[in-house]
Amino acid sequence: MSNVRKALRSAIVDPKRAWRTAVAIVRGSLCVAWYRLRGKARIAFPFLVFERVRIAGPGRVAIGPRCVVHPNAFRGLSIVTLDRAARVTIGSDCNLGGLAIRCRESVIVGDRMMSARSLIQDTDFCAPTEHDRGASQIVIAGNAWLGGESLVLGGSHVGADAVLGWNACCDGHTVPEFHLVTGNPVVRPVPIPKLLDLTGTS
Amino acid sequence: MRDALARTRGAWYRLRAQWSAGRIVIGANLRAYCRLSIRGPGRVTIGRGAIVAAAPGFPSEYVTLYTHDAEAVISIGDNVRLHGARFSSRHTIVVGDGVLIEQAGITDTDFHSLDRDRGAPRGESRERSAIVIGDHVAIAAMSIVTKGVRIGEGTAVGPGSIVVRSLPPGVFAIGNPARVIDGSNSQ
């Protein structure tokens, strides 16, 4: 009951925001129905869509409940599966604004993942070429945060609560739990508690 | 159906190129799955059997071939695949046969000088700034190839790379700056 009252109160305080959220819920529901009907993706309800969602390709996509797609640097969510065997699994409560996923084999994203305008690609090239090192699974654990313009390539494993810095490129690396990585390719992971100690914000 | 449309669109681009007084030459069997934008006063040549397509997942990111000088040349070989590739040339860009370029930028100029006035870049010349990309090279998404780079035959550039130095033939390079990580890629 308190949740409903809270929602009502915020709708009265900021009706514009409430209207936008309502539109996003409707848009998300249409998305869920559209992709379910076409057999492209199984998206759980509720799904909030503030910016364009695009799912294409012959593979299977599953998105958990309460995911949100906000606009991030003009981009919404774009998922392309490049193979019939490709599987994209996204957990619940994820913030997917600006994310692009191109999957040939498997991409698994945990709950409460946050992304900016970043790219997850489990293969080097989307078009068939003899240069490809081969697709391999990407696992991004719960509560990970992908910074802007970051890139996660095949074979990478991003641990729980880990952060990828701006423009970081994770090329088959393993990012330990609750660590920060930056650079292209990513360099030595820094434990986040140490960083918080250094900046005096812990 | 999609292929037929792409061929028709390719034929339209070829027809339009014929009105450019020889400045733009496009070979036979161009398939255009997305918009192909050719601008500028320079010369642009595309070989036979090229495929022009948008970057996967980004239908609005079309292929651009821009020249910024009357002397600029973009020369592309046969059977190339351009998936959301962006070319900007002030001097010369030469691309070999069978090349794959995905959502990458290729510029043979810095556009601006390091001076405070940000004028024309100094020390650039056709010889020093030309980009030569060999046959059967593959350049992955979110990469940039900068001026004066020569990429050897059969080399692959991984996603997110910034190529600032020339690469030998038959290697795999990735990172910023692009480093060779695998020399055994030779076919």
Tab-separated table of C-alpha atoms in Angstrom:
chain	number	residue	atom	x	y	z
A	1	MET	CA	0.000	0.000	0.000
A	2	SER	CA	2.793	2.365	0.907
A	3	ASN	CA	4.328	1.851	-2.544
A	4	VAL	CA	1.086	2.853	-4.235
A	5	ARG	CA	0.812	5.910	-1.978
A	6	LYS	CA	4.411	6.830	-2.749
A	7	ALA	CA	3.753	6.504	-6.467
A	8	LEU	CA	0.593	8.617	-6.207
A	9	ARG	CA	2.382	11.286	-4.198
A	10	SER	CA	5.271	11.495	-6.721
A	11	ALA	CA	2.731	11.645	-9.572
A	12	ILE	CA	1.105	14.670	-7.927
A	13	VAL	CA	4.447	16.334	-7.186
A	14	ASP	CA	5.872	15.696	-10.684
A	15	PRO	CA	3.087	14.845	-13.134
A	16	LYS	CA	5.394	15.204	-16.155
A	17	ARG	CA	7.635	12.445	-14.869
A	18	ALA	CA	4.666	10.249	-14.026
A	19	TRP	CA	3.350	10.723	-17.557
A	20	ARG	CA	6.735	9.814	-19.064
A	21	THR	CA	6.926	6.705	-16.897
A	22	ALA	CA	3.413	5.678	-17.894
A	23	VAL	CA	4.313	6.101	-21.570
A	24	ALA	CA	7.495	4.059	-20.993
A	25	ILE	CA	5.476	1.244	-19.395
A	26	VAL	CA	3.057	1.198	-22.327
A	27	ARG	CA	5.926	1.305	-24.810
A	28	GLY	CA	7.665	-1.502	-22.920
A	29	SER	CA	4.523	-3.624	-22.886
A	30	LEU	CA	4.169	-3.159	-26.645
A	31	CYS	CA	7.834	-4.192	-26.982
A	32	VAL	CA	7.234	-7.313	-24.870
A	33	ALA	CA	4.201	-8.284	-26.957
A	34	TRP	CA	5.848	-7.478	-30.307
A	35	TYR	CA	9.001	-9.500	-29.702
A	36	ARG	CA	7.082	-12.354	-28.032
A	37	LEU	CA	4.715	-12.571	-31.035
A	38	ARG	CA	7.597	-12.604	-33.471
A	39	GLY	CA	9.396	-15.219	-31.356
A	40	LYS	CA	12.506	-13.039	-31.155
A	41	ALA	CA	12.757	-12.432	-27.432
A	42	ARG	CA	11.135	-13.272	-24.116
A	43	ILE	CA	11.029	-10.078	-22.133
A	44	ALA	CA	9.557	-10.173	-18.649
A	45	PHE	CA	7.001	-7.591	-17.536
A	46	PRO	CA	7.369	-4.774	-16.485
A	47	PHE	CA	9.797	-3.385	-19.055
A	48	LEU	CA	10.271	0.395	-19.154
A	49	VAL	CA	11.239	1.806	-22.525
A	50	PHE	CA	12.199	5.483	-22.705
A	51	GLU	CA	14.354	5.083	-25.818
A	52	ARG	CA	14.301	2.854	-28.873
A	53	VAL	CA	14.710	-0.915	-28.385
A	54	ARG	CA	15.859	-3.020	-31.306
A	55	ILE	CA	16.218	-6.799	-31.209
A	56	ALA	CA	17.228	-8.613	-34.382
A	57	GLY	CA	18.740	-11.867	-35.522
A	58	PRO	CA	17.950	-15.579	-35.440
A	59	GLY	CA	19.105	-16.342	-31.865
A	60	ARG	CA	17.217	-16.282	-28.564
A	61	VAL	CA	17.027	-13.331	-26.196
A	62	ALA	CA	15.658	-13.358	-22.644
A	63	ILE	CA	15.353	-10.228	-20.505
A	64	GLY	CA	14.351	-10.339	-16.842
A	65	PRO	CA	11.674	-8.245	-15.120
A	66	ARG	CA	11.914	-4.544	-14.210
A	67	CYS	CA	14.591	-3.676	-16.799
A	68	VAL	CA	14.760	-0.040	-17.895
A	69	VAL	CA	15.992	1.446	-21.175
A	70	HIS	CA	16.812	5.136	-20.687
A	71	PRO	CA	18.353	7.178	-23.476
A	72	ASN	CA	22.123	7.267	-23.069
A	73	ALA	CA	24.017	9.452	-25.539
A	74	PHE	CA	21.058	9.201	-27.960
A	75	ARG	CA	21.043	5.408	-27.852
A	76	GLY	CA	18.599	2.911	-26.491
A	77	LEU	CA	19.059	-0.847	-26.434
A	78	SER	CA	20.202	-2.786	-29.464
A	79	ILE	CA	20.607	-6.568	-29.397
A	80	VAL	CA	21.732	-8.447	-32.498
A	81	THR	CA	22.134	-12.215	-32.518
A	82	LEU	CA	24.357	-13.381	-35.347
A	83	ASP	CA	23.699	-17.113	-35.168
A	84	ARG	CA	20.782	-19.467	-34.599
A	85	ALA	CA	22.599	-20.871	-31.541
A	86	ALA	CA	23.225	-17.428	-30.014
A	87	ARG	CA	21.772	-16.875	-26.528
A	88	VAL	CA	21.482	-13.542	-24.758
A	89	THR	CA	20.277	-13.718	-21.160
A	90	ILE	CA	19.798	-10.531	-19.159
A	91	GLY	CA	18.811	-10.588	-15.489
A	92	SER	CA	16.284	-8.481	-13.625
A	93	ASP	CA	16.428	-4.777	-12.648
A	94	CYS	CA	19.038	-3.919	-15.293
A	95	ASN	CA	19.600	-0.431	-16.629
A	96	LEU	CA	20.165	-1.074	-20.319
A	97	GLY	CA	20.243	2.446	-21.805
A	98	GLY	CA	22.851	2.866	-24.554
A	99	LEU	CA	23.871	-0.779	-24.546
A	100	ALA	CA	24.557	-2.700	-27.741
A	101	ILE	CA	24.973	-6.468	-27.686
A	102	ARG	CA	26.179	-8.466	-30.663
A	103	CYS	CA	26.173	-12.139	-29.876
A	104	ARG	CA	27.244	-15.175	-31.864
A	105	GLU	CA	27.459	-17.651	-28.989
A	106	SER	CA	26.397	-16.607	-25.511
A	107	VAL	CA	26.128	-13.451	-23.415
A	108	ILE	CA	24.947	-13.758	-19.815
A	109	VAL	CA	24.255	-10.582	-17.851
A	110	GLY	CA	23.397	-10.702	-14.144
A	111	ASP	CA	20.834	-8.759	-12.137
A	112	ARG	CA	21.042	-4.988	-11.551
A	113	MET	CA	23.692	-4.462	-14.256
A	114	MET	CA	24.150	-0.818	-15.247
A	115	SER	CA	25.438	0.239	-18.610
A	116	ALA	CA	26.201	3.459	-20.430
A	117	ARG	CA	26.806	3.709	-24.161
A	118	SER	CA	28.811	0.484	-24.334
A	119	LEU	CA	29.204	-2.538	-26.556
A	120	ILE	CA	29.201	-6.206	-25.594
A	121	GLN	CA	30.384	-8.320	-28.498
A	122	ASP	CA	31.372	-11.976	-28.041
A	123	THR	CA	32.986	-12.226	-31.458
A	124	ASP	CA	35.618	-10.067	-33.152
A	125	PHE	CA	33.768	-9.610	-36.418
A	126	CYS	CA	30.048	-9.700	-37.109
A	127	ALA	CA	30.490	-10.570	-40.768
A	128	PRO	CA	32.010	-13.991	-41.491
A	129	THR	CA	35.787	-13.779	-41.933
A	130	GLU	CA	38.714	-16.149	-41.504
A	131	HIS	CA	40.366	-13.685	-39.104
A	132	ASP	CA	37.861	-14.186	-36.305
A	133	ARG	CA	39.424	-15.673	-33.180
A	134	GLY	CA	36.142	-17.469	-32.561
A	135	ALA	CA	33.214	-16.519	-30.376
A	136	SER	CA	33.291	-17.355	-26.686
A	137	GLN	CA	30.927	-16.788	-23.810
A	138	ILE	CA	30.746	-13.484	-21.945
A	139	VAL	CA	29.569	-13.496	-18.345
A	140	ILE	CA	28.778	-10.227	-16.579
A	141	ALA	CA	27.851	-10.797	-12.956
A	142	GLY	CA	25.269	-8.921	-10.905
A	143	ASN	CA	25.522	-5.215	-10.111
A	144	ALA	CA	28.343	-4.630	-12.601
A	145	TRP	CA	28.663	-1.140	-14.036
A	146	LEU	CA	29.877	-0.683	-17.601
A	147	GLY	CA	31.206	2.827	-18.169
A	148	GLY	CA	30.667	4.884	-21.288
A	149	GLU	CA	32.182	3.665	-24.574
A	150	SER	CA	33.378	0.510	-22.832
A	151	LEU	CA	33.789	-2.671	-24.772
A	152	VAL	CA	33.462	-6.260	-23.518
A	153	LEU	CA	34.778	-8.883	-25.920
A	154	GLY	CA	34.513	-12.658	-26.120
A	155	GLY	CA	35.766	-14.744	-23.197
A	156	SER	CA	35.532	-11.873	-20.701
A	157	HIS	CA	34.232	-12.405	-17.199
A	158	VAL	CA	33.189	-9.323	-15.259
A	159	GLY	CA	32.766	-10.095	-11.552
A	160	ALA	CA	29.952	-8.989	-9.288
A	161	ASP	CA	29.945	-5.266	-8.329
A	162	ALA	CA	32.868	-4.605	-10.712
A	163	VAL	CA	33.204	-1.330	-12.628
A	164	LEU	CA	34.553	-0.821	-16.138
A	165	GLY	CA	35.931	2.682	-16.576
A	166	TRP	CA	35.265	5.039	-19.458
A	167	ASN	CA	36.491	3.547	-22.746
A	168	ALA	CA	37.777	0.353	-21.097
A	169	CYS	CA	38.198	-2.621	-23.405
A	170	CYS	CA	37.918	-6.014	-21.741
A	171	ASP	CA	39.347	-8.483	-24.277
A	172	GLY	CA	38.908	-11.907	-22.719
A	173	HIS	CA	40.063	-10.637	-19.305
A	174	THR	CA	38.617	-11.602	-15.944
A	175	VAL	CA	37.645	-8.653	-13.773
A	176	PRO	CA	37.563	-9.736	-10.102
A	177	GLU	CA	34.619	-9.008	-7.848
A	178	PHE	CA	34.265	-5.348	-6.691
A	179	HIS	CA	37.284	-4.149	-8.695
A	180	LEU	CA	37.694	-1.224	-11.102
A	181	VAL	CA	39.421	-1.614	-14.448
A	182	THR	CA	40.368	1.004	-17.020
A	183	GLY	CA	42.312	1.109	-20.276
A	184	ASN	CA	42.327	-0.521	-23.644
A	185	PRO	CA	43.150	-3.364	-23.117
A	186	VAL	CA	42.268	-3.244	-19.422
A	187	VAL	CA	45.204	-3.064	-17.022
A	188	ARG	CA	45.632	-4.187	-13.424
A	189	PRO	CA	42.281	-4.239	-11.595
A	190	VAL	CA	42.102	-1.915	-8.589
A	191	PRO	CA	40.062	-2.995	-5.556
A	192	ILE	CA	37.279	-0.472	-5.057
A	193	PRO	CA	37.514	-0.362	-1.197
A	194	LYS	CA	41.121	0.817	-1.644
A	195	LEU	CA	39.997	3.574	-4.009
A	196	LEU	CA	37.287	4.660	-1.589
A	197	ASP	CA	39.937	4.803	1.187
A	198	LEU	CA	42.224	6.902	-1.028
A	199	THR	CA	39.550	9.427	-1.863
A	200	GLY	CA	38.266	9.453	1.686
A	201	THR	CA	34.720	8.718	0.650
A	202	SER	CA	34.365	5.362	2.413
B	1	MET	CA	13.915	-9.427	-51.725
B	2	ARG	CA	16.464	-7.583	-49.581
B	3	ASP	CA	19.249	-8.575	-51.983
B	4	ALA	CA	17.253	-7.440	-54.986
B	5	LEU	CA	16.630	-4.070	-53.304
B	6	ALA	CA	20.320	-3.782	-52.422
B	7	ARG	CA	21.319	-4.506	-56.027
B	8	THR	CA	18.832	-1.953	-57.339
B	9	ARG	CA	20.138	0.627	-54.901
B	10	GLY	CA	23.700	-0.249	-55.935
B	11	ALA	CA	22.772	0.234	-59.590
B	12	TRP	CA	21.287	3.636	-58.685
B	13	TYR	CA	24.542	4.674	-56.991
B	14	ARG	CA	26.489	3.495	-60.082
B	15	LEU	CA	24.214	5.533	-62.310
B	16	ARG	CA	24.658	8.592	-60.117
B	17	ALA	CA	28.423	8.090	-60.177
B	18	GLN	CA	28.350	8.333	-63.973
B	19	TRP	CA	27.076	11.904	-63.650
B	20	SER	CA	30.091	12.900	-61.544
B	21	ALA	CA	32.372	13.463	-64.589
B	22	GLY	CA	34.679	10.580	-63.669
B	23	ARG	CA	35.246	11.778	-60.103
B	24	ILE	CA	33.401	8.784	-58.659
B	25	VAL	CA	33.831	5.352	-60.210
B	26	ILE	CA	31.868	2.402	-58.841
B	27	GLY	CA	32.421	-1.138	-60.162
B	28	ALA	CA	29.750	-3.613	-61.163
B	29	ASN	CA	27.551	-5.551	-58.717
B	30	LEU	CA	27.539	-3.051	-55.874
B	31	ARG	CA	25.053	-4.133	-53.216
B	32	ALA	CA	23.918	-1.270	-51.014
B	33	TYR	CA	21.978	-2.468	-47.952
B	34	CYS	CA	22.198	1.016	-46.479
B	35	ARG	CA	22.861	4.567	-47.577
B	36	LEU	CA	26.226	5.207	-49.206
B	37	SER	CA	27.264	8.814	-48.818
B	38	ILE	CA	30.070	10.085	-51.065
B	39	ARG	CA	30.935	13.750	-50.596
B	40	GLY	CA	33.748	16.153	-51.325
B	41	PRO	CA	35.814	17.298	-54.277
B	42	GLY	CA	38.251	14.341	-54.414
B	43	ARG	CA	38.208	11.136	-56.389
B	44	VAL	CA	36.540	7.964	-55.104
B	45	THR	CA	36.913	4.552	-56.723
B	46	ILE	CA	35.134	1.391	-55.600
B	47	GLY	CA	35.924	-1.966	-57.217
B	48	ARG	CA	33.614	-4.708	-58.352
B	49	GLY	CA	31.256	-6.684	-56.108
B	50	ALA	CA	31.347	-4.351	-53.086
B	51	ILE	CA	28.859	-4.749	-50.247
B	52	VAL	CA	27.794	-1.641	-48.346
B	53	ALA	CA	25.771	-2.282	-45.193
B	54	ALA	CA	24.930	-0.568	-41.928
B	55	ALA	CA	26.647	-1.562	-38.703
B	56	PRO	CA	24.756	-4.520	-37.162
B	57	GLY	CA	22.217	-3.173	-34.689
B	58	PHE	CA	22.608	0.426	-35.874
B	59	PRO	CA	20.591	0.842	-39.091
B	60	SER	CA	21.185	4.582	-39.051
B	61	GLU	CA	25.012	4.314	-39.159
B	62	TYR	CA	25.590	4.316	-42.882
B	63	VAL	CA	28.807	4.226	-44.908
B	64	THR	CA	30.545	7.533	-45.607
B	65	LEU	CA	33.333	8.180	-48.116
B	66	TYR	CA	34.291	11.835	-47.659
B	67	THR	CA	37.123	13.654	-49.382
B	68	HIS	CA	38.302	17.020	-48.068
B	69	ASP	CA	40.624	18.085	-50.893
B	70	ALA	CA	40.456	18.182	-54.681
B	71	GLU	CA	43.609	16.041	-54.744
B	72	ALA	CA	42.246	13.508	-52.266
B	73	VAL	CA	41.840	9.920	-53.435
B	74	ILE	CA	39.913	7.044	-51.874
B	75	SER	CA	40.595	3.887	-53.827
B	76	ILE	CA	38.806	0.702	-52.766
B	77	GLY	CA	39.479	-2.717	-54.314
B	78	ASP	CA	37.199	-5.528	-55.425
B	79	ASN	CA	34.830	-7.562	-53.224
B	80	VAL	CA	35.140	-5.348	-50.170
B	81	ARG	CA	32.574	-5.360	-47.368
B	82	LEU	CA	31.933	-2.044	-45.652
B	83	HIS	CA	29.632	-2.400	-42.620
B	84	GLY	CA	29.166	1.109	-41.296
B	85	ALA	CA	32.712	2.172	-42.286
B	86	ARG	CA	33.609	5.877	-42.339
B	87	PHE	CA	36.366	7.238	-44.565
B	88	SER	CA	37.764	10.766	-44.452
B	89	SER	CA	40.548	11.593	-46.851
B	90	ARG	CA	42.651	14.682	-47.514
B	91	HIS	CA	45.496	12.756	-49.186
B	92	THR	CA	45.237	9.081	-50.184
B	93	ILE	CA	43.494	6.028	-48.806
B	94	VAL	CA	44.086	2.800	-50.703
B	95	VAL	CA	42.130	-0.302	-49.691
B	96	GLY	CA	42.944	-3.702	-51.204
B	97	ASP	CA	40.712	-6.522	-52.393
B	98	GLY	CA	38.501	-8.621	-50.127
B	99	VAL	CA	38.759	-6.206	-47.184
B	100	LEU	CA	36.186	-6.198	-44.376
B	101	ILE	CA	35.677	-2.965	-42.414
B	102	GLU	CA	33.067	-2.878	-39.647
B	103	GLN	CA	31.933	0.383	-37.990
B	104	ALA	CA	35.470	1.782	-38.030
B	105	GLY	CA	36.865	5.178	-38.943
B	106	ILE	CA	39.715	5.602	-41.418
B	107	THR	CA	41.203	9.092	-41.685
B	108	ASP	CA	44.472	10.061	-43.346
B	109	THR	CA	44.494	13.521	-41.796
B	110	ASP	CA	44.322	15.048	-38.332
B	111	PHE	CA	41.979	17.761	-39.717
B	112	HIS	CA	43.590	20.405	-37.465
B	113	SER	CA	47.005	21.594	-36.448
B	114	LEU	CA	48.242	21.370	-32.865
B	115	ASP	CA	48.836	25.122	-33.058
B	116	ARG	CA	46.527	27.417	-31.136
B	117	ASP	CA	44.805	28.575	-34.325
B	118	ARG	CA	43.764	24.962	-35.103
B	119	GLY	CA	44.486	25.585	-38.786
B	120	ALA	CA	45.453	23.040	-41.412
B	121	PRO	CA	47.658	20.283	-39.979
B	122	ARG	CA	51.391	20.726	-40.573
B	123	GLY	CA	53.788	18.113	-41.856
B	124	GLU	CA	51.212	16.130	-43.733
B	125	SER	CA	51.970	15.079	-47.275
B	126	ARG	CA	50.664	12.555	-49.724
B	127	GLU	CA	53.703	10.329	-49.111
B	128	ARG	CA	53.735	10.531	-45.330
B	129	SER	CA	50.021	10.513	-44.574
B	130	ALA	CA	48.734	7.963	-47.088
B	131	ILE	CA	46.933	4.962	-45.653
B	132	VAL	CA	47.468	1.666	-47.436
B	133	ILE	CA	45.326	-1.264	-46.354
B	134	GLY	CA	46.417	-4.565	-47.909
B	135	ASP	CA	44.305	-7.321	-49.400
B	136	HIS	CA	42.086	-9.438	-47.127
B	137	VAL	CA	42.505	-7.190	-44.094
B	138	ALA	CA	39.702	-7.149	-41.528
B	139	ILE	CA	39.084	-4.144	-39.272
B	140	ALA	CA	36.594	-4.639	-36.435
B	141	ALA	CA	34.053	-2.354	-34.819
B	142	MET	CA	34.927	0.858	-32.941
B	143	SER	CA	38.449	0.998	-34.405
B	144	ILE	CA	40.259	3.983	-35.857
B	145	VAL	CA	43.061	3.892	-38.427
B	146	THR	CA	45.108	7.107	-38.365
B	147	LYS	CA	47.309	8.783	-40.954
B	148	GLY	CA	50.418	7.213	-42.430
B	149	VAL	CA	49.492	3.664	-41.457
B	150	ARG	CA	50.181	0.677	-43.684
B	151	ILE	CA	48.361	-2.510	-42.795
B	152	GLY	CA	49.904	-5.637	-44.309
B	153	GLU	CA	48.057	-8.260	-46.259
B	154	GLY	CA	45.838	-10.609	-44.263
B	155	THR	CA	46.131	-8.682	-40.981
B	156	ALA	CA	43.189	-8.325	-38.614
B	157	VAL	CA	42.542	-5.391	-36.283
B	158	GLY	CA	40.419	-6.264	-33.248
B	159	PRO	CA	37.471	-4.275	-31.890
B	160	GLY	CA	38.126	-0.939	-30.190
B	161	SER	CA	41.664	-0.538	-31.549
B	162	ILE	CA	43.438	2.707	-32.393
B	163	VAL	CA	45.980	1.938	-35.118
B	164	VAL	CA	48.729	4.577	-35.049
B	165	ARG	CA	51.670	2.562	-36.426
B	166	SER	CA	51.979	0.308	-39.445
B	167	LEU	CA	51.177	-3.358	-38.968
B	168	PRO	CA	53.025	-6.268	-40.650
B	169	PRO	CA	51.156	-8.783	-42.798
B	170	GLY	CA	49.293	-11.735	-41.300
B	171	VAL	CA	48.990	-10.666	-37.649
B	172	PHE	CA	46.195	-9.897	-35.184
B	173	ALA	CA	46.454	-6.518	-33.475
B	174	ILE	CA	44.253	-4.999	-30.787
B	175	GLY	CA	44.286	-2.252	-28.146
B	176	ASN	CA	45.093	1.440	-27.858
B	177	PRO	CA	47.620	1.790	-29.444
B	178	ALA	CA	47.098	-1.380	-31.473
B	179	ARG	CA	49.667	-4.008	-30.522
B	180	VAL	CA	50.296	-7.292	-32.274
B	181	ILE	CA	49.101	-10.075	-29.979
B	182	ASP	CA	49.179	-12.993	-32.377
B	183	GLY	CA	51.671	-13.402	-35.183
B	184	SER	CA	50.388	-16.811	-36.236
B	185	ASN	CA	47.358	-15.506	-38.069
B	186	SER	CA	49.013	-15.808	-41.487
B	187	GLN	CA	46.850	-17.683	-43.913
